[in-house]
């Protein structure tokens, strides 16, 4: 493809992209294809001779669109959103244009330096404590990763190696590569246990599997609003220690996946101060974006007691997937673990110690130019535009919660609207006080209603089980979300609940 063919193809692609978004609400949110739909529509192998762009582009509508689930659709209310935006798309275009595996500063100084600057902007927008800024005296800073799961693996591995190094030093091993030190390090690792709330995202347990450590969950029952309290964390830590294990890491959650619960961050900060060897990470993958609104910023107060924090800017901040911000209080904790500099990676800038080489803060070597799309989004919407967007989602959540409350004969809210997410059950009774509150029956009815709505495929919603309670989750927080769709999903749920309760 030469440059004039590219111009023509790109113009045509942009026209199609704009048309896609302009007509998105008229498409079904969910595909109707069956598993394996794609293979028969494609040739057995790649073409021998190159094809023309119009022929390739035509297959987007014919072959790809039928198999898409539309996450930007206003009837998408599942999981959490993964918001895209036009400035985000433009950022991706330029990033692809300047493709570079920018692992060292010299591999593309703008890529490293823009990332540092915009992550400081984001930290200030969120009112994170200054210890997470790149110029903080303690040597903090932020880095962009692909996903929260990658962030959490990175944090768990760094935490594991931090405690191993500390113990070896305390035991007098001055040469960590000596055979005896390596043996002792293996013993220490064998006793390590990572902790997370029973409602922490599964990425924490997966990170412990990858890091080769044990994992224990901390209870967070319904009477604590599914949040980890200081006392439950403390008692899990002590129970692990009593068994001869070493708790070394804990994920505190700000906005759990099931219900958007927020762990007791103040109380956990006090625990963190009592157990300074435990790396406390705050996973704010989805709800962290709400911290740009002053009404949520009281949540960041305790964070100076924690080692790290993450939020997915690709969930609720209009930055196209993928863009997960990871902040650490001490970047040395990362570089002490991940810096390996074979001869082929050496250069005078690295040797000077004056530059950031982000490869030393992460697991992969190569890295994408993700800060560009973030920069474009921040500049296009401004802080006020982003606050407005977040508040729209919060309001829609409260609107849905109000609708559910208006039908006590059919529904019971399990967790009220939090960060735009409401969870609820179908009530077995008739809404009267002291009516039947049988959990098994409520679970059965709720599952039946969920399955009915799911089978209709008009909306994409999800369910979960939290503390033994089967819940339907509704979160309407993408850019095209509107009150009329929230009203419609509610009416669909009402019809399904009436039928299920009548046994139809
Ligand atoms: N943490 C929380 C609280 C989440 O809700 C999710 C996903 O929804 C994740 C982590 C994992 O996110 P990712 O897909 O970026 O790994």
Short mmCIF file of C-alpha atoms and ligand atoms in Angstrom, two decimals:
data_model
loop_
_atom_site.label_atom_id
_atom_site.label_comp_id
_atom_site.label_asym_id
_atom_site.label_seq_id
_atom_site.Cartn_x
_atom_site.Cartn_y
_atom_site.Cartn_z
CA UNK A 1 0.00 0.00 0.00
CA UNK A 2 1.57 3.32 -1.02
CA UNK A 3 0.81 6.66 0.59
CA UNK A 4 -1.95 7.70 -1.81
CA UNK A 5 -3.66 4.31 -1.46
CA UNK A 6 -3.29 4.65 2.33
CA UNK A 7 -4.91 8.10 2.28
CA UNK A 8 -7.89 6.76 0.32
CA UNK A 9 -8.22 3.63 2.47
CA UNK A 10 -7.89 5.58 5.73
CA UNK A 11 -10.52 8.14 4.66
CA UNK A 12 -12.88 5.35 3.80
CA UNK A 13 -12.15 3.58 7.11
CA UNK A 14 -12.78 6.80 9.07
CA UNK A 15 -16.10 7.29 7.26
CA UNK A 16 -17.08 3.75 8.19
CA UNK A 17 -16.00 4.20 11.83
CA UNK A 18 -18.07 7.39 12.19
CA UNK A 19 -21.04 5.67 10.55
CA UNK A 20 -20.61 2.74 12.96
CA UNK A 21 -20.83 4.99 16.01
CA UNK A 22 -23.65 7.11 14.55
CA UNK A 23 -25.81 4.04 13.96
CA UNK A 24 -24.66 1.88 16.87
CA UNK A 25 -27.90 2.16 18.85
CA UNK A 26 -29.82 0.63 15.92
CA UNK A 27 -27.77 -2.58 15.97
CA UNK A 28 -28.37 -5.45 18.39
CA UNK A 29 -25.92 -5.16 21.30
CA UNK A 30 -25.19 -8.90 21.24
CA UNK A 31 -24.26 -11.03 18.21
CA UNK A 32 -26.47 -13.92 17.17
CA UNK A 33 -23.70 -16.11 15.76
CA UNK A 34 -22.98 -19.60 17.06
CA UNK A 35 -19.54 -20.87 18.16
CA UNK A 36 -17.25 -21.51 15.18
CA UNK A 37 -19.23 -19.14 12.92
CA UNK A 38 -16.14 -17.48 11.47
CA UNK A 39 -13.97 -20.24 10.03
CA UNK A 40 -16.36 -21.28 7.23
CA UNK A 41 -16.63 -17.64 6.14
CA UNK A 42 -12.88 -17.35 5.55
CA UNK A 43 -10.56 -19.04 3.03
CA UNK A 44 -8.37 -21.93 4.22
CA UNK A 45 -5.26 -19.74 4.21
CA UNK A 46 -3.97 -16.26 3.35
CA UNK A 47 -4.26 -15.10 -0.28
CA UNK A 48 -1.31 -15.84 -2.58
CA UNK A 49 -1.62 -12.40 -4.20
CA UNK A 50 -2.35 -9.22 -2.25
CA UNK A 51 -5.91 -7.88 -2.26
CA UNK A 52 -7.24 -4.35 -2.74
CA UNK A 53 -8.40 -2.39 0.32
CA UNK A 54 -12.10 -2.11 -0.72
CA UNK A 55 -12.27 -5.92 -0.84
CA UNK A 56 -10.66 -6.20 2.62
CA UNK A 57 -12.81 -3.41 4.10
CA UNK A 58 -16.03 -5.01 2.85
CA UNK A 59 -15.35 -7.99 5.12
CA UNK A 60 -15.60 -5.80 8.21
CA UNK A 61 -19.36 -5.48 7.71
CA UNK A 62 -19.82 -8.95 6.22
CA UNK A 63 -17.65 -11.16 8.40
CA UNK A 64 -16.58 -9.25 11.52
CA UNK A 65 -19.60 -7.12 12.50
CA UNK A 66 -21.93 -10.15 12.89
CA UNK A 67 -19.56 -11.56 15.50
CA UNK A 68 -19.13 -8.40 17.57
CA UNK A 69 -20.49 -7.67 21.03
CA UNK A 70 -20.84 -3.89 21.08
CA UNK A 71 -19.30 -2.56 24.29
CA UNK A 72 -19.98 1.07 23.28
CA UNK A 73 -23.69 0.33 22.75
CA UNK A 74 -26.15 2.10 25.08
CA UNK A 75 -27.73 -1.28 25.87
CA UNK A 76 -24.39 -2.64 27.09
CA UNK A 77 -24.77 -2.80 30.89
CA UNK A 78 -22.59 -5.83 31.67
CA UNK A 79 -19.36 -6.31 33.67
CA UNK A 80 -17.87 -2.81 33.74
CA UNK A 81 -17.65 -0.57 30.68
CA UNK A 82 -14.57 -0.30 28.44
CA UNK A 83 -15.16 3.17 27.10
CA UNK A 84 -13.73 4.33 23.80
CA UNK A 85 -13.71 7.89 22.48
CA UNK A 86 -12.72 9.68 19.28
CA UNK A 87 -9.63 11.32 20.86
CA UNK A 88 -8.66 7.87 22.16
CA UNK A 89 -8.94 6.45 18.64
CA UNK A 90 -6.80 9.29 17.28
CA UNK A 91 -4.20 8.48 19.94
CA UNK A 92 -4.16 4.84 18.81
CA UNK A 93 -3.70 5.96 15.19
CA UNK A 94 -0.67 8.09 15.97
CA UNK A 95 0.71 5.45 18.30
CA UNK A 96 0.56 2.90 15.46
CA UNK A 97 2.15 5.43 13.14
CA UNK A 98 5.15 5.92 15.44
CA UNK A 99 5.34 2.21 16.32
CA UNK A 100 8.29 1.66 18.62
CA UNK A 101 9.06 -0.91 21.30
CA UNK A 102 10.04 1.94 23.59
CA UNK A 103 11.62 0.03 26.48
CA UNK A 104 14.62 2.33 27.11
CA UNK A 105 14.45 6.13 27.19
CA UNK A 106 16.62 6.39 24.07
CA UNK A 107 14.22 4.10 22.17
CA UNK A 108 11.96 7.17 21.96
CA UNK A 109 12.37 9.84 24.64
CA UNK A 110 8.92 11.36 23.94
CA UNK A 111 7.24 8.05 24.71
CA UNK A 112 8.84 7.78 28.14
CA UNK A 113 8.60 11.44 29.05
CA UNK A 114 4.97 11.97 27.98
CA UNK A 115 3.99 8.94 30.06
CA UNK A 116 5.67 10.37 33.16
CA UNK A 117 4.08 13.80 32.66
CA UNK A 118 0.51 12.64 31.97
CA UNK A 119 0.57 10.12 34.81
CA UNK A 120 1.53 12.96 37.15
CA UNK A 121 -1.43 14.93 35.72
CA UNK A 122 -3.74 11.98 36.40
CA UNK A 123 -2.39 11.51 39.95
CA UNK A 124 -3.11 15.19 40.66
CA UNK A 125 -6.59 14.94 39.10
CA UNK A 126 -7.37 11.99 41.36
CA UNK A 127 -5.94 13.77 44.42
CA UNK A 128 -3.56 10.87 45.08
CA UNK A 129 -1.02 11.66 47.80
CA UNK A 130 2.14 13.38 46.51
CA UNK A 131 4.20 10.27 47.30
CA UNK A 132 2.96 8.78 44.00
CA UNK A 133 4.28 11.67 41.89
CA UNK A 134 7.42 11.24 39.80
CA UNK A 135 9.24 14.08 41.58
CA UNK A 136 8.30 12.97 45.10
CA UNK A 137 11.26 12.86 47.50
CA UNK A 138 10.63 9.15 48.14
CA UNK A 139 11.02 8.29 44.44
CA UNK A 140 7.44 7.40 43.52
CA UNK A 141 5.86 7.49 40.10
CA UNK A 142 3.49 5.98 37.60
CA UNK A 143 3.71 3.67 34.61
CA UNK A 144 1.09 2.55 32.09
CA UNK A 145 0.46 -1.17 31.72
CA UNK A 146 -2.04 -2.99 29.54
CA UNK A 147 -4.41 -4.28 32.21
CA UNK A 148 -5.02 -4.35 35.95
CA UNK A 149 -4.07 -8.03 35.93
CA UNK A 150 -0.60 -7.19 34.61
CA UNK A 151 -0.27 -4.46 37.24
CA UNK A 152 -1.19 -6.84 40.04
CA UNK A 153 1.23 -9.55 38.89
CA UNK A 154 3.95 -6.90 38.74
CA UNK A 155 3.09 -5.69 42.25
CA UNK A 156 2.95 -9.21 43.72
CA UNK A 157 6.30 -10.23 42.22
CA UNK A 158 7.94 -6.96 43.35
CA UNK A 159 6.46 -7.42 46.84
CA UNK A 160 7.74 -11.01 46.97
CA UNK A 161 11.27 -10.02 46.02
CA UNK A 162 11.22 -7.00 48.37
CA UNK A 163 10.55 -9.16 51.40
CA UNK A 164 13.07 -11.80 50.29
CA UNK A 165 15.79 -9.13 49.92
CA UNK A 166 14.89 -7.60 53.28
CA UNK A 167 15.01 -10.91 55.12
CA UNK A 168 18.29 -11.96 53.50
CA UNK A 169 19.88 -8.68 54.51
CA UNK A 170 18.54 -8.99 58.07
CA UNK A 171 20.02 -12.50 58.27
CA UNK A 172 23.44 -11.22 57.15
CA UNK A 173 23.49 -12.46 53.55
CA UNK A 174 25.41 -9.70 51.82
CA UNK A 175 25.82 -11.49 48.51
CA UNK A 176 22.34 -12.46 47.26
CA UNK A 177 23.72 -14.60 44.39
CA UNK A 178 25.74 -16.86 46.66
CA UNK A 179 24.52 -20.49 46.76
CA UNK A 180 23.54 -20.31 50.45
CA UNK A 181 21.63 -17.06 49.95
CA UNK A 182 19.75 -18.59 47.01
CA UNK A 183 18.79 -21.61 49.14
CA UNK A 184 17.63 -19.38 51.96
CA UNK A 185 15.65 -17.17 49.50
CA UNK A 186 13.85 -20.30 48.23
CA UNK A 187 12.91 -21.20 51.84
CA UNK A 188 11.57 -17.70 52.47
CA UNK A 189 9.55 -17.75 49.24
CA UNK A 190 8.04 -21.10 50.24
CA UNK A 191 6.38 -19.52 53.27
CA UNK A 192 4.96 -16.42 51.60
CA UNK A 193 1.24 -15.83 51.41
CA UNK A 194 -0.57 -13.16 49.38
CA UNK A 195 -3.92 -11.88 50.66
CA UNK A 196 -6.99 -10.38 49.05
CA UNK A 197 -10.61 -9.82 49.97
CA UNK A 198 -12.96 -12.69 49.24
CA UNK A 199 -14.43 -10.18 46.75
CA UNK A 200 -11.09 -9.04 45.30
CA UNK A 201 -10.91 -9.53 41.55
CA UNK A 202 -9.58 -12.97 40.59
CA UNK A 203 -6.45 -11.27 39.21
CA UNK A 204 -4.96 -11.20 42.72
CA UNK A 205 -5.25 -14.95 43.16
CA UNK A 206 -3.95 -15.45 39.61
CA UNK A 207 -0.98 -13.20 40.42
CA UNK A 208 -0.18 -15.38 43.46
CA UNK A 209 -0.29 -18.48 41.21
CA UNK A 210 2.07 -16.83 38.75
CA UNK A 211 4.37 -15.65 41.55
CA UNK A 212 4.38 -19.15 43.06
CA UNK A 213 3.13 -18.06 46.48
CA UNK A 214 0.19 -19.17 48.58
CA UNK A 215 -3.03 -17.19 48.57
CA UNK A 216 -5.59 -16.63 51.34
CA UNK A 217 -8.78 -14.63 51.13
CA UNK A 218 -9.91 -12.22 53.80
CA UNK A 219 -13.57 -12.39 54.70
CA UNK A 220 -15.82 -9.47 53.78
CA UNK A 221 -19.37 -10.47 54.72
CA UNK A 222 -22.65 -8.81 53.89
CA UNK A 223 -22.92 -7.17 57.31
CA UNK A 224 -19.68 -5.35 56.47
CA UNK A 225 -21.11 -4.32 53.07
CA UNK A 226 -18.82 -6.89 51.44
CA UNK A 227 -15.82 -4.74 52.45
CA UNK A 228 -12.66 -5.87 54.22
CA UNK A 229 -12.42 -4.32 57.67
CA UNK A 230 -9.22 -3.70 59.60
CA UNK A 231 -10.11 -6.41 62.10
CA UNK A 232 -10.75 -9.10 59.48
CA UNK A 233 -7.46 -8.26 57.76
CA UNK A 234 -5.61 -8.27 61.07
CA UNK A 235 -7.05 -11.63 62.10
CA UNK A 236 -6.17 -13.23 58.72
CA UNK A 237 -2.62 -11.92 59.02
CA UNK A 238 -2.30 -13.30 62.54
CA UNK A 239 -3.83 -16.66 61.54
CA UNK A 240 -1.27 -16.98 58.73
CA UNK A 241 1.58 -16.10 61.05
CA UNK A 242 0.37 -18.63 63.62
CA UNK A 243 0.79 -21.29 60.94
CA UNK A 244 4.38 -20.20 60.28
CA UNK A 245 3.49 -18.37 57.07
CA UNK A 246 4.58 -14.86 56.07
CA UNK A 247 1.86 -12.56 54.71
CA UNK A 248 3.71 -10.24 52.32
CA UNK A 249 1.04 -8.67 50.11
CA UNK A 250 -2.60 -7.54 50.30
CA UNK A 251 -4.92 -6.17 47.61
CA UNK A 252 -7.35 -3.62 49.03
CA UNK A 253 -10.21 -2.92 46.63
CA UNK A 254 -11.78 0.43 45.83
CA UNK A 255 -14.83 -0.66 43.82
CA UNK A 256 -15.10 -4.45 43.87
CA UNK A 257 -16.19 -6.25 40.72
CA UNK A 258 -19.29 -7.80 42.30
CA UNK A 259 -20.80 -4.79 44.05
CA UNK A 260 -18.34 -1.85 43.86
CA UNK A 261 -17.60 -2.27 47.57
CA UNK A 262 -14.81 -0.14 49.01
CA UNK A 263 -12.64 -1.80 51.64
CA UNK A 264 -12.12 0.13 54.89
CA UNK A 265 -9.10 2.03 53.59
CA UNK A 266 -8.61 4.09 56.79
CA UNK A 267 -8.60 0.95 58.94
CA UNK A 268 -6.38 -0.94 56.47
CA UNK A 269 -3.92 2.00 56.51
CA UNK A 270 -3.56 1.51 60.28
CA UNK A 271 -2.90 -2.23 59.72
CA UNK A 272 -0.35 -1.36 57.02
CA UNK A 273 1.50 0.84 59.49
CA UNK A 274 1.57 -2.01 62.02
CA UNK A 275 2.88 -4.53 59.44
CA UNK A 276 5.29 -2.48 57.31
CA UNK A 277 6.62 -5.59 55.52
CA UNK A 278 3.24 -6.19 53.87
CA UNK A 279 2.88 -4.51 50.49
CA UNK A 280 -0.64 -3.09 50.33
CA UNK A 281 -1.87 -2.45 46.80
CA UNK A 282 -5.14 -0.60 46.09
CA UNK A 283 -7.02 -2.00 43.12
CA UNK A 284 -9.33 0.75 41.88
CA UNK A 285 -9.55 -0.68 38.37
CA UNK A 286 -13.04 0.63 37.62
CA UNK A 287 -14.14 2.99 40.39
CA UNK A 288 -10.79 4.81 40.56
CA UNK A 289 -11.92 7.11 37.74
CA UNK A 290 -14.59 8.59 40.06
CA UNK A 291 -11.76 10.05 42.16
CA UNK A 292 -11.54 12.92 39.67
CA UNK A 293 -14.72 14.24 41.31
CA UNK A 294 -14.03 16.10 44.59
CA UNK A 295 -16.99 14.33 46.23
CA UNK A 296 -14.98 11.05 46.14
CA UNK A 297 -11.53 12.39 46.96
CA UNK A 298 -11.84 11.74 50.70
CA UNK A 299 -11.07 8.12 49.73
CA UNK A 300 -7.49 8.97 48.77
CA UNK A 301 -6.50 10.26 52.23
CA UNK A 302 -5.24 6.90 53.58
CA UNK A 303 -3.33 6.02 50.43
CA UNK A 304 0.00 7.41 51.54
CA UNK A 305 0.17 4.34 53.84
CA UNK A 306 0.02 1.97 50.85
CA UNK A 307 2.72 0.80 48.46
CA UNK A 308 0.83 1.03 45.17
CA UNK A 309 -2.42 1.88 43.39
CA UNK A 310 -3.97 1.16 40.00
CA UNK A 311 -6.90 2.26 37.90
CA UNK A 312 -7.93 1.27 34.41
CA UNK A 313 -8.22 4.47 32.42
CA UNK A 314 -9.73 2.25 29.73
CA UNK A 315 -12.74 1.41 31.86
CA UNK A 316 -14.37 4.68 32.87
CA UNK A 317 -12.08 7.51 31.71
CA UNK A 318 -12.77 7.35 27.96
CA UNK A 319 -9.27 6.15 27.05
CA UNK A 320 -9.45 3.29 24.58
CA UNK A 321 -8.44 -0.16 25.77
CA UNK A 322 -5.73 -0.78 26.88
CA UNK A 323 -4.47 1.72 29.43
CA UNK A 324 -4.02 0.75 33.07
CA UNK A 325 -2.19 3.25 35.30
CA UNK A 326 0.04 1.80 38.03
CA UNK A 327 1.45 4.07 40.73
CA UNK A 328 4.12 3.11 43.25
CA UNK A 329 5.40 4.95 46.28
CA UNK A 330 8.91 3.65 45.65
CA UNK A 331 9.95 2.92 42.10
CA UNK A 332 13.09 1.36 43.59
CA UNK A 333 10.87 -1.52 44.76
CA UNK A 334 10.23 -2.22 41.07
CA UNK A 335 13.69 -1.54 39.68
CA UNK A 336 15.39 -3.61 42.42
CA UNK A 337 13.33 -6.57 41.20
CA UNK A 338 13.05 -6.11 37.45
CA UNK A 339 16.31 -4.48 36.35
CA UNK A 340 18.46 -6.80 34.29
CA UNK A 341 20.78 -5.10 31.82
CA UNK A 342 22.48 -7.44 29.36
CA UNK A 343 25.07 -5.84 27.09
CA UNK A 344 22.62 -5.41 24.19
CA UNK A 345 20.37 -3.15 26.28
CA UNK A 346 23.12 -0.91 27.61
CA UNK A 347 23.49 2.68 26.42
CA UNK A 348 25.09 5.87 27.70
CA UNK A 349 21.75 7.40 28.81
CA UNK A 350 20.92 4.38 30.95
CA UNK A 351 24.47 4.37 32.34
CA UNK A 352 24.17 8.07 33.22
CA UNK A 353 21.30 7.26 35.64
CA UNK A 354 19.49 10.41 34.48
CA UNK A 355 16.68 8.76 32.53
CA UNK A 356 13.73 6.46 33.20
CA UNK A 357 13.86 3.11 31.41
CA UNK A 358 10.34 1.81 31.96
CA UNK A 359 11.42 -1.74 31.06
CA UNK A 360 12.84 -1.89 34.61
CA UNK A 361 9.38 -1.24 36.12
CA UNK A 362 7.53 -4.01 34.33
CA UNK A 363 7.48 -7.62 33.15
CA UNK A 364 7.68 -7.27 29.33
CA UNK A 365 10.55 -5.51 27.60
CA UNK A 366 8.76 -3.71 24.75
CA UNK A 367 6.01 -1.21 25.41
CA UNK A 368 3.39 0.72 23.42
CA UNK A 369 2.94 4.50 23.16
CA UNK A 370 -0.22 4.45 25.30
CA UNK A 371 0.22 7.86 26.91
CA UNK A 372 -0.64 9.58 23.63
CA UNK A 373 -4.30 8.54 23.70
CA UNK A 374 -4.49 9.46 27.38
CA UNK A 375 -3.01 12.90 26.64
CA UNK A 376 -5.50 13.44 23.79
CA UNK A 377 -8.45 12.44 26.01
CA UNK A 378 -7.35 14.66 28.92
CA UNK A 379 -6.91 17.64 26.59
CA UNK A 380 -10.11 17.11 24.62
CA UNK A 381 -12.49 16.67 27.56
CA UNK A 382 -10.59 18.58 30.25
CA UNK A 383 -11.07 17.72 33.91
CA UNK A 384 -14.55 19.27 33.86
CA UNK A 385 -15.69 17.24 30.86
CA UNK A 386 -14.48 14.02 32.47
CA UNK A 387 -16.16 14.89 35.78
CA UNK A 388 -19.39 15.51 33.88
CA UNK A 389 -19.08 12.12 32.21
CA UNK A 390 -18.51 10.30 35.52
CA UNK A 391 -21.40 12.12 37.18
CA UNK A 392 -23.72 11.16 34.34
CA UNK A 393 -22.98 7.46 35.04
CA UNK A 394 -23.46 7.96 38.80
CA UNK A 395 -26.83 9.63 38.16
CA UNK A 396 -27.99 6.85 35.86
CA UNK A 397 -27.05 4.33 38.56
CA UNK A 398 -29.13 6.23 41.12
CA UNK A 399 -32.01 6.44 38.65
CA UNK A 400 -31.95 2.66 38.16
CA UNK A 401 -31.71 2.07 41.92
CA UNK A 402 -34.82 4.28 42.38
CA UNK A 403 -36.73 2.22 39.80
CA UNK A 404 -35.84 -1.02 41.59
CA UNK A 405 -36.93 0.48 44.93
CA UNK A 406 -40.26 1.46 43.36
CA UNK A 407 -41.24 -2.23 42.97
CA UNK A 408 -40.74 -3.88 46.40
CA UNK A 409 -43.29 -6.50 45.30
CA UNK A 410 -40.77 -7.72 42.69
CA UNK A 411 -37.27 -6.66 43.68
CA UNK A 412 -34.92 -6.08 46.61
CA UNK A 413 -31.76 -4.03 46.28
CA UNK A 414 -28.79 -6.01 47.60
CA UNK A 415 -26.21 -3.22 47.24
CA UNK A 416 -27.44 0.28 46.42
CA UNK A 417 -26.06 2.23 43.45
CA UNK A 418 -22.33 2.64 44.00
CA UNK A 419 -20.16 4.09 41.23
CA UNK A 420 -23.14 3.51 38.87
CA UNK A 421 -23.51 -0.20 39.77
CA UNK A 422 -26.66 -1.54 41.43
CA UNK A 423 -27.11 -5.18 42.44
CA UNK A 424 -30.50 -6.63 43.27
CA UNK A 425 -32.55 -9.78 43.68
CA UNK A 426 -36.02 -10.84 42.76
CA UNK A 427 -38.02 -10.96 46.01
CA UNK A 428 -39.89 -14.14 46.80
CA UNK A 429 -42.50 -12.25 48.84
CA UNK A 430 -45.03 -9.63 47.86
CA UNK A 431 -43.19 -6.61 49.18
CA UNK A 432 -44.94 -6.61 52.54
CA UNK A 433 -42.72 -6.31 55.61
CA UNK A 434 -41.92 -9.73 57.10
CA UNK A 435 -42.83 -11.38 53.79
CA UNK A 436 -40.95 -14.52 52.79
CA UNK A 437 -37.20 -13.83 52.73
CA UNK A 438 -36.00 -17.31 51.82
CA UNK A 439 -32.52 -16.91 50.26
CA UNK A 440 -32.64 -20.13 48.23
CA UNK A 441 -35.98 -19.14 46.73
CA UNK A 442 -34.76 -15.59 46.02
CA UNK A 443 -31.65 -17.05 44.36
CA UNK A 444 -33.76 -19.38 42.22
CA UNK A 445 -36.11 -16.60 41.10
CA UNK A 446 -33.28 -14.15 40.41
CA UNK A 447 -31.37 -16.67 38.32
CA UNK A 448 -34.53 -17.47 36.34
CA UNK A 449 -35.18 -13.77 35.66
CA UNK A 450 -31.57 -13.19 34.67
CA UNK A 451 -31.67 -16.13 32.26
CA UNK A 452 -34.92 -14.92 30.70
CA UNK A 453 -33.54 -11.43 30.03
CA UNK A 454 -30.22 -12.86 28.89
CA UNK A 455 -31.96 -15.12 26.38
CA UNK A 456 -33.89 -12.17 24.91
CA UNK A 457 -30.51 -10.62 23.96
CA UNK A 458 -31.99 -7.11 23.90
CA UNK A 459 -29.60 -5.92 26.63
CA UNK A 460 -26.20 -7.22 27.69
CA UNK A 461 -26.30 -7.59 31.48
CA UNK A 462 -24.41 -9.82 33.92
CA UNK A 463 -25.11 -11.63 37.17
CA UNK A 464 -22.91 -12.77 40.02
CA UNK A 465 -22.99 -14.58 43.32
CA UNK A 466 -21.85 -12.57 46.32
CA UNK A 467 -21.76 -14.07 49.80
CA UNK A 468 -24.08 -16.87 48.61
CA UNK A 469 -26.57 -14.37 47.14
CA UNK A 470 -27.33 -14.57 43.43
CA UNK A 471 -27.57 -10.99 42.12
CA UNK A 472 -28.26 -9.23 38.85
CA UNK A 473 -25.80 -6.39 38.26
CA UNK A 474 -26.72 -3.33 36.19
CA UNK A 475 -24.08 -0.76 35.33
CA UNK A 476 -24.85 1.77 32.64
CA UNK A 477 -21.75 3.95 32.36
CA UNK A 478 -20.65 4.20 28.78
CA UNK A 479 -20.65 7.34 26.69
CA UNK A 480 -23.91 6.52 24.91
CA UNK A 481 -25.81 5.51 28.07
CA UNK A 482 -29.12 7.34 28.52
CA UNK A 483 -32.02 7.35 30.94
CA UNK A 484 -34.40 5.91 28.33
CA UNK A 485 -32.29 2.74 27.99
CA UNK A 486 -32.09 2.36 31.77
CA UNK A 487 -35.88 2.70 31.93
CA UNK A 488 -36.20 0.10 29.13
CA UNK A 489 -33.95 -2.45 30.82
CA UNK A 490 -35.95 -1.99 34.00
CA UNK A 491 -39.23 -2.62 32.17
CA UNK A 492 -37.73 -5.73 30.57
CA UNK A 493 -36.71 -6.97 34.04
CA UNK A 494 -40.18 -6.22 35.44
CA UNK A 495 -41.88 -8.25 32.68
CA UNK A 496 -39.48 -11.15 33.21
CA UNK A 497 -39.94 -11.05 37.01
CA UNK A 498 -43.74 -10.99 36.71
CA UNK A 499 -43.63 -14.03 34.44
CA UNK A 500 -41.18 -15.95 36.62
CA UNK A 501 -43.19 -15.23 39.76
CA UNK A 502 -46.35 -16.41 38.02
CA UNK A 503 -44.41 -19.53 36.99
CA UNK A 504 -44.77 -18.76 33.24
N1 LIG B 1 -9.77 -5.41 39.31
C1 LIG B 1 -11.08 -5.10 39.31
C2 LIG B 1 -11.70 -4.48 40.53
C3 LIG B 1 -11.85 -5.36 38.17
O1 LIG B 1 -13.17 -5.10 38.19
C4 LIG B 1 -11.23 -5.94 37.04
C5 LIG B 1 -12.01 -6.22 35.84
O2 LIG B 1 -13.15 -5.83 35.68
C6 LIG B 1 -9.86 -6.25 37.11
C7 LIG B 1 -9.17 -5.98 38.26
C8 LIG B 1 -9.15 -6.89 35.96
O3 LIG B 1 -9.01 -5.97 34.95
P1 LIG B 1 -8.11 -6.23 33.66
O4 LIG B 1 -9.03 -6.79 32.64
O5 LIG B 1 -7.62 -4.86 33.31
O6 LIG B 1 -7.03 -7.17 34.02
#
